[in-house]
Tab-separated table of C-alpha atoms and ligand atoms in Angstrom:
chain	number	residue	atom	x	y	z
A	1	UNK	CA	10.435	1.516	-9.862
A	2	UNK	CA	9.814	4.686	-12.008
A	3	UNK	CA	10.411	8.305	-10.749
A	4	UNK	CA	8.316	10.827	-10.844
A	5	UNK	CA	7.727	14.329	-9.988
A	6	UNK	CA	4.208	14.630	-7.827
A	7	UNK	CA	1.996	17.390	-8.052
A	8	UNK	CA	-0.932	18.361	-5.359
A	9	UNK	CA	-2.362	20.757	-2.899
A	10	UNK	CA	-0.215	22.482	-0.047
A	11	UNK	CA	-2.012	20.780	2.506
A	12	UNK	CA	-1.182	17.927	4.334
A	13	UNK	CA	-3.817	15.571	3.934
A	14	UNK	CA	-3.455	16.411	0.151
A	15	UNK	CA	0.164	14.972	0.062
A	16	UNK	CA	-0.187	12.311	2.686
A	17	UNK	CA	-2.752	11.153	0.348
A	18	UNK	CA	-1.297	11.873	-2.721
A	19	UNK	CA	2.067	10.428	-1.753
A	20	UNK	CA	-0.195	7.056	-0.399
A	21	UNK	CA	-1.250	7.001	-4.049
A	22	UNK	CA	1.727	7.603	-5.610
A	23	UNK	CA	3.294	4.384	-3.232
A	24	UNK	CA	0.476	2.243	-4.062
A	25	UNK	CA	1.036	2.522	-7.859
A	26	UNK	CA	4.911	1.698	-6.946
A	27	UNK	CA	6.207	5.152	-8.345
A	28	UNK	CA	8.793	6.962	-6.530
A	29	UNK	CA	8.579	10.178	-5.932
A	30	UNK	CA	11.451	12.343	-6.479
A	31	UNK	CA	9.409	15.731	-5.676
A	32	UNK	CA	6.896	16.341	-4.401
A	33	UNK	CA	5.589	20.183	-5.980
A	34	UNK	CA	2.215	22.137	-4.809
A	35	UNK	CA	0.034	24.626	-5.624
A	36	UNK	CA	-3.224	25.830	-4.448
A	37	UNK	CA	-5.026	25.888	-7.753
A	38	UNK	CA	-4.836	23.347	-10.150
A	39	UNK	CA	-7.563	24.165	-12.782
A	40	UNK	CA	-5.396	26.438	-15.041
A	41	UNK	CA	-6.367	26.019	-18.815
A	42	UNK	CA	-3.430	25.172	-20.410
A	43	UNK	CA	-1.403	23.220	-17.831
A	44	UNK	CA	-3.622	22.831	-14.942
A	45	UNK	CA	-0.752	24.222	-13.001
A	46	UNK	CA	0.787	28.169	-14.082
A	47	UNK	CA	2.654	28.504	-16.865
A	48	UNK	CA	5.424	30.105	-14.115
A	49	UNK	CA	5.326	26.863	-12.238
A	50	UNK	CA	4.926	24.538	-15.492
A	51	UNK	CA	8.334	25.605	-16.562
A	52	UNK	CA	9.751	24.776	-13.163
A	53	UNK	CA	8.466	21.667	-13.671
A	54	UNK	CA	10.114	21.127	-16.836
A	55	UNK	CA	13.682	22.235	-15.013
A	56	UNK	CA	12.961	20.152	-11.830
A	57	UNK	CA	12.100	17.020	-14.290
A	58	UNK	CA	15.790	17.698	-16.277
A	59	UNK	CA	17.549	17.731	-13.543
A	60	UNK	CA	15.950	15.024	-11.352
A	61	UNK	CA	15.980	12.960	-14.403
A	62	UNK	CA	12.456	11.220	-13.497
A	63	UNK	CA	10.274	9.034	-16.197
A	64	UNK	CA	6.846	10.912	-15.537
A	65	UNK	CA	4.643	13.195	-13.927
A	66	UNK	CA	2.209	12.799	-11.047
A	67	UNK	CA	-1.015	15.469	-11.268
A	68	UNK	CA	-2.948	15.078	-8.226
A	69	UNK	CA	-6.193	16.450	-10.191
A	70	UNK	CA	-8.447	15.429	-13.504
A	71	UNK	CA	-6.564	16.551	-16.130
A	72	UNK	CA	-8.084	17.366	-19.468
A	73	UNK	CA	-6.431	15.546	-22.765
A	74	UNK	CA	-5.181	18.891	-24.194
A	75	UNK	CA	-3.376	19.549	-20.467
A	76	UNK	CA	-1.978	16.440	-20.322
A	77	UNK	CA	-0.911	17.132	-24.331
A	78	UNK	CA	0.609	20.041	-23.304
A	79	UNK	CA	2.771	18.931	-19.874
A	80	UNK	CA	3.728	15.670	-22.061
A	81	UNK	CA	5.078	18.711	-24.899
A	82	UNK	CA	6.746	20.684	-22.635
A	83	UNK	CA	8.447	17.905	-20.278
A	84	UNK	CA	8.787	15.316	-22.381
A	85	UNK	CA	7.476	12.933	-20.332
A	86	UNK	CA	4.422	10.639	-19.556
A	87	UNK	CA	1.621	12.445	-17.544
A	88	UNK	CA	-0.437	10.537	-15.274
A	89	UNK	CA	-3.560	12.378	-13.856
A	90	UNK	CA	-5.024	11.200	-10.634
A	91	UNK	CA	-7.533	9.517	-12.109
A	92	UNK	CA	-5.133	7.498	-13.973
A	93	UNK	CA	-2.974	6.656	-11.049
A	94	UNK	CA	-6.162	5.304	-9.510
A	95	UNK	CA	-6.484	3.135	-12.232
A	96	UNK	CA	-2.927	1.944	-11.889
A	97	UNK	CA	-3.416	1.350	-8.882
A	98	UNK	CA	-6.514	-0.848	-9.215
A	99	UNK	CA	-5.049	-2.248	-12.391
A	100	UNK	CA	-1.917	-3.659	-10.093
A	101	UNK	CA	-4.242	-5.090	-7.302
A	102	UNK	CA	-6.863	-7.019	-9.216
A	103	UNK	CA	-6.654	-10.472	-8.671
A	104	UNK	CA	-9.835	-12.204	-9.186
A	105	UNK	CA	-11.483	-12.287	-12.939
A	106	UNK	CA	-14.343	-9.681	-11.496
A	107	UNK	CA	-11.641	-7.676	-10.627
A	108	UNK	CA	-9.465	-7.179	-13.795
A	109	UNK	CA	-12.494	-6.998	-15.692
A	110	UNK	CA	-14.477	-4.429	-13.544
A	111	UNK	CA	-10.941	-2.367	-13.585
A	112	UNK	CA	-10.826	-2.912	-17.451
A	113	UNK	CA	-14.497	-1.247	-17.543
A	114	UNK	CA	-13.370	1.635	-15.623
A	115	UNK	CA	-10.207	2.229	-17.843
A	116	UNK	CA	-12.625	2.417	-20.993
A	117	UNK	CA	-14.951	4.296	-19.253
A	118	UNK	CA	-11.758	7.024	-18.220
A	119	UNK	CA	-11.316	6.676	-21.787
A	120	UNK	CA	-14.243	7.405	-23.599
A	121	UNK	CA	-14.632	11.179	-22.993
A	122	UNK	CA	-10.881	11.829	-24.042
A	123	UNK	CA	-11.029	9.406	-27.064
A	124	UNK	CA	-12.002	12.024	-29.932
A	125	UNK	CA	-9.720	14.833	-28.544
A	126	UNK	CA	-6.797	12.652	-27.455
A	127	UNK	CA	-6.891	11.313	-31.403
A	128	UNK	CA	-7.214	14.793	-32.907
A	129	UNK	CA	-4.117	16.237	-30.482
A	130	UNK	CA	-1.632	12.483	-31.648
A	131	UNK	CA	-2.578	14.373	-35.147
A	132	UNK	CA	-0.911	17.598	-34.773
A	133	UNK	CA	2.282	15.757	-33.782
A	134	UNK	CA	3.058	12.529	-31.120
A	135	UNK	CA	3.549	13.154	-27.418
A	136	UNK	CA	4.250	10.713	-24.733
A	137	UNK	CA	0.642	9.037	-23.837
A	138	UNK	CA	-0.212	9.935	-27.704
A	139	UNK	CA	1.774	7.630	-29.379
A	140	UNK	CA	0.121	5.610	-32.273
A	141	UNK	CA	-2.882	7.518	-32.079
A	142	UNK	CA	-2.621	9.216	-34.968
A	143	UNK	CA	-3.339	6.581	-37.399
A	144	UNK	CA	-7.030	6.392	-36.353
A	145	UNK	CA	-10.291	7.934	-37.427
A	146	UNK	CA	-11.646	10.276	-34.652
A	147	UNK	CA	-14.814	8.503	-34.645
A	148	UNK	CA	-13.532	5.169	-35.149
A	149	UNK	CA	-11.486	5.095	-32.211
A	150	UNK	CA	-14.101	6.248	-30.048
A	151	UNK	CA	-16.170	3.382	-31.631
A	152	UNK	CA	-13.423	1.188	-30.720
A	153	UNK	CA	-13.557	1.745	-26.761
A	154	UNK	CA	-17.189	1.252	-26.851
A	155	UNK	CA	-17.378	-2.177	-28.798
A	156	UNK	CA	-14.888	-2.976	-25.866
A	157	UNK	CA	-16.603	-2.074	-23.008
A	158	UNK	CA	-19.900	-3.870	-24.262
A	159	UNK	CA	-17.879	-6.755	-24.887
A	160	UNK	CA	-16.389	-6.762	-21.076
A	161	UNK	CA	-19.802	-6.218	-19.529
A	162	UNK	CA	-20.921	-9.585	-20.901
A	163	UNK	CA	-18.103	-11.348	-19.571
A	164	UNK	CA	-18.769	-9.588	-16.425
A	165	UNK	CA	-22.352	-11.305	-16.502
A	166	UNK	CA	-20.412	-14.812	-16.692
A	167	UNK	CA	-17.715	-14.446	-13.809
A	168	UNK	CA	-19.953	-15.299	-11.034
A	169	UNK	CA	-18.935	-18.914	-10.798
A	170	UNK	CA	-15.429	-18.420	-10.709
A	171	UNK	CA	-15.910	-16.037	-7.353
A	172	UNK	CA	-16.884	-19.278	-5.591
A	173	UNK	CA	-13.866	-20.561	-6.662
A	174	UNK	CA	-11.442	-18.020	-6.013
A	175	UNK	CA	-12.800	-18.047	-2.273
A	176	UNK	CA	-12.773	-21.460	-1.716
A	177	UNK	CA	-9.015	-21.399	-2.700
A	178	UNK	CA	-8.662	-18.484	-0.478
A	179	UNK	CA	-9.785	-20.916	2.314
A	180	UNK	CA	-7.785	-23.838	1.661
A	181	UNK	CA	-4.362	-21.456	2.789
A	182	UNK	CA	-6.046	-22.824	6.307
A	183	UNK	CA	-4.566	-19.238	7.607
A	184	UNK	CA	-7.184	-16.637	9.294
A	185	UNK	CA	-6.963	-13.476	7.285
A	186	UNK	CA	-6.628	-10.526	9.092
A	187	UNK	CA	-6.936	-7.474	6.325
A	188	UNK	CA	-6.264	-3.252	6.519
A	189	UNK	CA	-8.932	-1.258	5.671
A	190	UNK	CA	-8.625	2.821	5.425
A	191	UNK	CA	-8.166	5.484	3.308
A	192	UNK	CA	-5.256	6.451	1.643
A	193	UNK	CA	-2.334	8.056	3.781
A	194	UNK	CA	-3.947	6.927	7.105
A	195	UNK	CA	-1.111	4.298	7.774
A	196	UNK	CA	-2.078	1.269	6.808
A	197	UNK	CA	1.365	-0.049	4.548
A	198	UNK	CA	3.575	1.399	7.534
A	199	UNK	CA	1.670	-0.433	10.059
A	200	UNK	CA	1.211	-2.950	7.399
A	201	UNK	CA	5.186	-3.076	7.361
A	202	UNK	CA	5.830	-2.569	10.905
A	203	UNK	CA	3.407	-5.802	12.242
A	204	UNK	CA	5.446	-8.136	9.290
A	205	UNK	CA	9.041	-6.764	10.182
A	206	UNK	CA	9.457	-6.065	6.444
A	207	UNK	CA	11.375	-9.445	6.312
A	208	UNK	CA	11.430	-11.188	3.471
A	209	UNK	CA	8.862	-13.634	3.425
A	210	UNK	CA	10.093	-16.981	1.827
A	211	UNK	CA	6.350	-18.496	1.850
A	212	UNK	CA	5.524	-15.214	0.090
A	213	UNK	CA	5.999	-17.638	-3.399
A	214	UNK	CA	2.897	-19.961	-1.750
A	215	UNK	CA	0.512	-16.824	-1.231
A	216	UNK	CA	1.472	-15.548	-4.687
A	217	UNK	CA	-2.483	-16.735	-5.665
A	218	UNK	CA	-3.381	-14.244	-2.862
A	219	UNK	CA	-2.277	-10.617	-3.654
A	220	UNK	CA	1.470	-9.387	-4.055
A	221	UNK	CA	0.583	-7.581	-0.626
A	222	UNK	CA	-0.116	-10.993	1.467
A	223	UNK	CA	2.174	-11.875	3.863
A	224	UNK	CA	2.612	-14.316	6.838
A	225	UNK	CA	2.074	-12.555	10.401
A	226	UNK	CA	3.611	-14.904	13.642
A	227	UNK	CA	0.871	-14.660	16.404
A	228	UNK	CA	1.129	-16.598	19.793
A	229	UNK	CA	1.954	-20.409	18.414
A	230	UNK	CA	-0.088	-19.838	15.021
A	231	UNK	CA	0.380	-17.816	11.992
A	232	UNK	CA	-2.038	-15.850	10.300
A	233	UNK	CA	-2.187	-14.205	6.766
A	234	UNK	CA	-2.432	-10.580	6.709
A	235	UNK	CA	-2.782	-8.044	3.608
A	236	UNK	CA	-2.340	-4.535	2.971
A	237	UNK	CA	-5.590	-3.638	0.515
A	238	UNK	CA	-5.912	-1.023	-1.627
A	239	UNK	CA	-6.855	2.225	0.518
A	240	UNK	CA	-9.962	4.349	0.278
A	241	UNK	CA	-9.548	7.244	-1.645
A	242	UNK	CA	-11.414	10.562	-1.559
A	243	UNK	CA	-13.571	12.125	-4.052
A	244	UNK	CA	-13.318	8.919	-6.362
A	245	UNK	CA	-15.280	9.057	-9.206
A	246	UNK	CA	-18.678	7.292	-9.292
A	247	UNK	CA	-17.312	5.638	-12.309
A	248	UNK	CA	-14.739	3.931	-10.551
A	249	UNK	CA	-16.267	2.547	-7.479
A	250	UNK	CA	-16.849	-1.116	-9.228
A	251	UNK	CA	-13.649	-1.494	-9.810
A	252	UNK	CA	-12.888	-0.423	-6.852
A	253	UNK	CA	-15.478	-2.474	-4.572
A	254	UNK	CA	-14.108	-5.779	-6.616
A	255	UNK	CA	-9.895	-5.048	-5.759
A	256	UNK	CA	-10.982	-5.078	-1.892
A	257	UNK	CA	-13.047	-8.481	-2.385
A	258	UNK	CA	-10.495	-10.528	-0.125
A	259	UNK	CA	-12.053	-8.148	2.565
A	260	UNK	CA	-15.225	-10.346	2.658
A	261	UNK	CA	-13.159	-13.263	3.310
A	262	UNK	CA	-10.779	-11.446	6.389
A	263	UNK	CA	-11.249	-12.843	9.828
A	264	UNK	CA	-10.543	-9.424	11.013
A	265	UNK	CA	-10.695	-6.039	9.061
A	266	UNK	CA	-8.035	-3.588	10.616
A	267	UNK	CA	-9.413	0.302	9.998
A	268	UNK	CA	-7.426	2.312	9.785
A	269	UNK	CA	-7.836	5.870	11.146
A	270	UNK	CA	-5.987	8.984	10.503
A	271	UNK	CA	-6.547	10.609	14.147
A	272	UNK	CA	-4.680	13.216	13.621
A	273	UNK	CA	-7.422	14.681	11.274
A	274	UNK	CA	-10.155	17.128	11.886
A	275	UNK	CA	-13.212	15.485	13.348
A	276	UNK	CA	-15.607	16.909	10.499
A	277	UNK	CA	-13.429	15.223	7.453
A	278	UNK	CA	-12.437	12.307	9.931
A	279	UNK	CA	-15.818	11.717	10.798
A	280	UNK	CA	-16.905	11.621	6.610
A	281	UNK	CA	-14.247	9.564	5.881
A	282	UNK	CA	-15.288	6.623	8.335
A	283	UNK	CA	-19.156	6.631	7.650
A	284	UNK	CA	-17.788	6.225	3.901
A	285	UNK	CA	-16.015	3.220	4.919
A	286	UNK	CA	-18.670	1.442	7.505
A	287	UNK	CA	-20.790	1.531	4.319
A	288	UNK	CA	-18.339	0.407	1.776
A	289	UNK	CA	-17.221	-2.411	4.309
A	290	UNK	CA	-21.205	-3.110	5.006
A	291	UNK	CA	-22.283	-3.345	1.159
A	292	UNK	CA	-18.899	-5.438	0.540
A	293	UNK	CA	-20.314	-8.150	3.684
A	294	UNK	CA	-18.273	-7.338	5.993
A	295	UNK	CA	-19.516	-7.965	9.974
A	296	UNK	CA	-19.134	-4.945	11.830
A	297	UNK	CA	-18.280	-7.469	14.436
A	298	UNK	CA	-14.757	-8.316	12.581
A	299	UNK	CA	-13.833	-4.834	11.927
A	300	UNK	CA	-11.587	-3.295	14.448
A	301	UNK	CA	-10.481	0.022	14.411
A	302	UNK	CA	-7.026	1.515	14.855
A	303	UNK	CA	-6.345	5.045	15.238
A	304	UNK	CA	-3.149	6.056	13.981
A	305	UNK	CA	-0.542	8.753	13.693
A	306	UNK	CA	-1.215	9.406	17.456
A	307	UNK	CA	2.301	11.368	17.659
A	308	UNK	CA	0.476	14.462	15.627
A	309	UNK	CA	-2.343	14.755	18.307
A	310	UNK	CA	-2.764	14.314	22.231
A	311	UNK	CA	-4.261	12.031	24.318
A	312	UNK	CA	-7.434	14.081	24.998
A	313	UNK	CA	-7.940	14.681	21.517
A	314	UNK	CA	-7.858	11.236	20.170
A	315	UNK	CA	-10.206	10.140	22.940
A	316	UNK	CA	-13.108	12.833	22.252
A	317	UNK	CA	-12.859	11.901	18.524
A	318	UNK	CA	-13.344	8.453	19.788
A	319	UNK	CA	-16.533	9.440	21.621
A	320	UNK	CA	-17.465	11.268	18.898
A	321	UNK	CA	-17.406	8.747	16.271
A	322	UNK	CA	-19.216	6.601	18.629
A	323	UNK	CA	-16.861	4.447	19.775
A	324	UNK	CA	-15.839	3.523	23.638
A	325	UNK	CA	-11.733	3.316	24.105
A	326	UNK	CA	-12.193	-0.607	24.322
A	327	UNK	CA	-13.432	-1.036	20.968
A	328	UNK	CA	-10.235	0.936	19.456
A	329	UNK	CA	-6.502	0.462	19.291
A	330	UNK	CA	-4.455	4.056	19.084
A	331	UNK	CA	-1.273	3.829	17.493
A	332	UNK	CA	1.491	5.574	16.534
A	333	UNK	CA	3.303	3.768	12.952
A	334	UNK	CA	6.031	6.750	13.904
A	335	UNK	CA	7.104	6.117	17.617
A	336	UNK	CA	5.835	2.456	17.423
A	337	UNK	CA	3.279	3.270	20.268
A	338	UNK	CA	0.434	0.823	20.829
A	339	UNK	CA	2.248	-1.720	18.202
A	340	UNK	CA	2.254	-4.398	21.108
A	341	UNK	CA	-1.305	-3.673	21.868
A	342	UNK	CA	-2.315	-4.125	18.658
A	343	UNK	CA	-0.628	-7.457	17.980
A	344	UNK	CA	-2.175	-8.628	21.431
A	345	UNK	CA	-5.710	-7.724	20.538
A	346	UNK	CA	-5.204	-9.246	16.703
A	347	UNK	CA	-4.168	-12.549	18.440
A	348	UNK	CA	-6.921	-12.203	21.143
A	349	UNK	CA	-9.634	-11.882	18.191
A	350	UNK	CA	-8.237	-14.083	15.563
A	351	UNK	CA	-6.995	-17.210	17.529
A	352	UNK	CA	-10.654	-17.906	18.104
A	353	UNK	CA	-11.332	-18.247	14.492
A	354	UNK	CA	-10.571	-21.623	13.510
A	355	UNK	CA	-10.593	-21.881	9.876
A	356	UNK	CA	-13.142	-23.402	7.607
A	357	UNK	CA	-11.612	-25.902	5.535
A	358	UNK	CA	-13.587	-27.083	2.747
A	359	UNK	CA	-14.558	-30.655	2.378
B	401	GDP	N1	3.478	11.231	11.937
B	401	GDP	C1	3.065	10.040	11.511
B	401	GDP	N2	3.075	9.767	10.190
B	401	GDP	C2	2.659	8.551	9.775
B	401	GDP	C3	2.222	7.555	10.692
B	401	GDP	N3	1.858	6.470	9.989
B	401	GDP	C4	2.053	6.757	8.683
B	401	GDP	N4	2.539	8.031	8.557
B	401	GDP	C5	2.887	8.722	7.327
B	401	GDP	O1	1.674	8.951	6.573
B	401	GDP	C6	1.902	8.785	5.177
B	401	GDP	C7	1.001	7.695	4.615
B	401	GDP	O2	1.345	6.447	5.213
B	401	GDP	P1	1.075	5.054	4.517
B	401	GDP	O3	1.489	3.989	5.464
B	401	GDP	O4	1.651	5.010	3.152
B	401	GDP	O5	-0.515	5.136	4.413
B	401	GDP	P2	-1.525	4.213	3.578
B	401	GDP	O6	-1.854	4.978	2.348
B	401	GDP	O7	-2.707	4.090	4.491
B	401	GDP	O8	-0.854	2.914	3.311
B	401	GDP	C8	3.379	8.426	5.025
B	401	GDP	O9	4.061	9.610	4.721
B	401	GDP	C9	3.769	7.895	6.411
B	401	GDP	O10	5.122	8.102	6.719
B	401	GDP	C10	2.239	7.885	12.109
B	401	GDP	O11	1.865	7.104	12.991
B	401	GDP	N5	2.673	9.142	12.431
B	402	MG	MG1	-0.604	1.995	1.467
């Protein structure tokens, strides 16, 4: 696993989010370091705080840098000069991310798209700074003509988009195989930092799965959960993320394509938020989950992180998001409250689904 240091916002649904991201794309973090404005020319950050960084980086001795925000290529130049090290904006580390958890052909290749299109309005500048001397994330650049490069990335991404247009056949396949597992699929759902990997990790013990080698064709993030007398398969997706960049929701609707296929969609729910953000954050996801297929009937949702609120709380946000307390589970991934009731309620909804098994 590489270190790194991670930079965001001083709030708390900044770094719950940004450390969700930072998990997901299997970096640990060493530090975590805020500030409230990250838009400064030079090094997004203050030059005060930028050599900090470059002292905290020494002495923690990590292999890159975390910057919760769009970076421009002459900031990331300039951290990479000045630590030394690789510097991964948050778009990036989305891309990682997505990059790690695409497992169907649409997938990689949508993801693929995305990474040229993150590349195409740094190409010219990222070439001209690898000219005026090599930086980590610059390396080899050099050689090229400005113009050629950016040439380059485009030829690439017209090329992808035409295999895109061939891929649909092999979807059919890659779900039928899903299938044959004869499993029910029970799948998290939620944005980043809401819970889902610690409930995720909770609900499968964190043993070591030794059928884990069978679901390989699955995700890395499948794993076998014991219900009453049956298992099921259950997978930790990639979460939703906020403010994600129009560019990158293709890529990102085609990583959480095993959704379609899930028995039962657990969402995930941060109650611990504000209602206003709270309340944004699921209408986001009842329409990502609706254009992805998914029955509103198989989605249930879980509000989590109940330690950081009160009963009365969690219940009016309930109410307010529409919901009766029947329809939800409230749980705490923390104290382990409502784990049992969640388990029950999985087993209640799931054992009914007998799996399709292709002929
Ligand atoms: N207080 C509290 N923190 C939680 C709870 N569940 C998760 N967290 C924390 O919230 C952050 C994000 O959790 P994670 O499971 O990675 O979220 P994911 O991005 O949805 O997978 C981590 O720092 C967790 O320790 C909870 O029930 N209570
Ligand atoms: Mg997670």
């Amino acid at each position: 696993m590489k270190k790194a240091i991670l930079i965001t916002y001083p709030d708390k649904f900044a770094m719950d989010e940004a450390l969700g991201l930072a998990e997901a794309a299997d970096y640990e973090v060493a530090k975590l370091m805020t500030q409230k404005y990250l838009f400064r020319a030079k090094y997004g950050i203050g030059s005060g705080k930028a050599e900090e960084l470059k002292k905290v980086s020494e002495e923690l001795d990590v292999d890159a840098i975390l910057f919760d925000e769009r970076l421009k290529s002459v900031q990331i130049y300039n951290l990479a000069k000045l630590t030394g090290l690789e510097v991964i904006d948050r778009e990036r580390l989305i891309l990682e991310i997505f990059h790690k958890r695409a497992s169907s052909a649409e997938a990689k290749l949508q993801v693929q798209l995305a990474e040229l299109r993150y590349e195409i309005p740094r190409a010219r500048e990222k070439v001209r700074l690898a000219k005026a001397g090599e930086q980590p994330g610059f390396f080899g650049l050099g050689r090229y003509d400005v113009d050629d490069y950016h040439m380059m990335i485009r030829r690439r991404m017209v090329t992808i988009a035409k295999k895109l247009k061939r891929v649909g056949k092999r979807r059919e396949l890659y779900k039928i195989q899903r299938l044959r597992t004869n499993l029910p699929l029970v799948s998290f759902a939620g944005y980043t930092g809401a819970g889902k990997t610690s409930l995720f990790n909770i609900l499968t013990g964190e043993k070591k799965d030794t059928e884990r080698g069978f679901f390989t064709t699955l995700t890395t993030t499948t794993r076998s959960l014991q219900l009453s007398g049956y298992k099921a398969l259950i997978s930790d997706t990639v979460g939703f993320i906020s403010r994600l960049p129009t560019y990158m929701i293709e890529a990102f609707k085609a990583t959480l394509e095993e959704l379609t296929y899930a028995n039962l969609v657990l969402l995930v729910i941060d109650a611990s938020e504000p209602l206003q953000s709270m309340t944004i954050k699921y209408q986001s996801c009842v329409g990502i989950l609706a254009e992805l297929g998914v029955s509103p009937l198989n989605v249930l949702a879980i509000f989590n992180k109940f330690d950081l609120t009160s009963k009365s709380e969690v219940e009016d946000k309930i109410r307010a998001l529409n919901m009766t307390l029947e329809d939800v589970i409230i749980t705490s991934a923390k104290s382990d409250f409502g784990i049992e009731a969640l388990k029950s309620k999985i087993d209640a909804i799931v054992h009914v689904h007998v799996p399709n098994i292709p002929a």
